Amino acid sequence: MIENNKESTSTVRVKSMIEQNRQRQSFRAVSEKAVPTVLLVIALISILTTIGIVFVLITETFEFFNRVSLVEFFTGTVLRPLSQDPKFGILPLINGTIISSAIAMFVAGPIGMMTAIYLSEYASDKARRVLKPVLELLAGIPTIVYGFFAFTFVTPFLRQFIPEMSATNILAPGLVMGVMIIPMIASLSEDAMSSVPNAMREGALALGSTKLEVTFKVIIPAAFSGIVAAFVLGISRAVGETMIVAIASGSSKNFTFDITQSMQTMTAYVVEVAGGDASPGSTIYYSLYAVAMTLFMFTLLMNILARYIARRFREEY
């Protein structure tokens, strides 16, 4: 009798284990089928968000150009959106954006590249472990801090040497933006150069090349696509920067090439309009979208050009 009870108990346990195993397998099958769907939905969210942003930009921009001539917008050198006779020429904003970005890349490009070369080819492992995190700390500083630094320290310092410089100008924020972008260019370029196989270095050194020759004739060409990507991201960061130029370059919509004078960039104009008294449905309100669309097309074309250059260079090497 006892043995029969034991056998029935063990049979129940076995059946229970079999049932639990079936449930686990069923759950795994369902989860395996659900995971790709969930991941697809997450990926579609970002794609649909991008499509939605572009759609809004296009529709609102068309509304702006129903009120303002396309030729006037892209060829006009006067931007007076709040005057009695409003003018909506975007050239002053494009000019300010290009000049500030050029100043920033003039600082960040050479310094970032030389830093990357040192970290990748000359620094010891100990020095690299210390210097790279310290360098990347610059990327964690809020841009509003950079803006106040440019306005309260860099501009007064420069005015000691350039007395005619305005209190708000494009030179100081451009220089500070360059300092802010250095970690991005240095880190990404160093990663691209470090990924070059050591066999290429050793082969070039074995042929009698110096370390400097190996760096400039072997490593940089081999890592060129990654370096181009680093510079493109740096330029995009400079073009899209808002707080530094909004604080330190002022809101004067001057069409000038004098870097000691106040200018306004496209991003700073968007901030001014979005935070001002522009009522929805007004022409100045729609000008915000036209400027934003121009900025979007500017960065898009720049990325397409960078991809083309990197691909051509990769084919040659």
PDB file of N, CA and C in Angstrom, residues 24 85 102 151 172 184 286 309:
ATOM      1  N   ARG A  24       7.320  26.327 -19.693  1.00  0.00           N
ATOM      2  CA  ARG A  24       8.535  27.115 -19.942  1.00  0.00           C
ATOM      3  C   ARG A  24       8.828  27.201 -21.445  1.00  0.00           C
ATOM      4  N   ASP A  85       8.173  97.423 -41.475  1.00  0.00           N
ATOM      5  CA  ASP A  85       8.328  96.825 -42.805  1.00  0.00           C
ATOM      6  C   ASP A  85       9.247  95.605 -42.666  1.00  0.00           C
ATOM      7  N   ALA A 102      33.346  78.001 -38.421  1.00  0.00           N
ATOM      8  CA  ALA A 102      34.705  78.008 -38.965  1.00  0.00           C
ATOM      9  C   ALA A 102      35.727  78.343 -37.878  1.00  0.00           C
ATOM     10  N   PHE A 151      31.340  84.954 -22.428  1.00  0.00           N
ATOM     11  CA  PHE A 151      30.846  86.328 -22.267  1.00  0.00           C
ATOM     12  C   PHE A 151      31.572  87.092 -21.163  1.00  0.00           C
ATOM     13  N   ALA A 172      34.618  85.351 -29.692  1.00  0.00           N
ATOM     14  CA  ALA A 172      34.714  84.681 -28.390  1.00  0.00           C
ATOM     15  C   ALA A 172      33.905  83.387 -28.341  1.00  0.00           C
ATOM     16  N   MET A 184      35.461  65.715 -28.615  1.00  0.00           N
ATOM     17  CA  MET A 184      34.763  64.894 -29.592  1.00  0.00           C
ATOM     18  C   MET A 184      35.676  64.484 -30.735  1.00  0.00           C
ATOM     19  N   TYR A 286       6.220  81.504 -38.503  1.00  0.00           N
ATOM     20  CA  TYR A 286       6.547  80.532 -39.553  1.00  0.00           C
ATOM     21  C   TYR A 286       8.002  80.662 -40.007  1.00  0.00           C
ATOM     22  N   ILE A 309      33.096  61.764 -49.535  1.00  0.00           N
ATOM     23  CA  ILE A 309      34.554  61.910 -49.424  1.00  0.00           C
ATOM     24  C   ILE A 309      35.170  60.683 -48.781  1.00  0.00           C
TER      25      ILE A 309
END
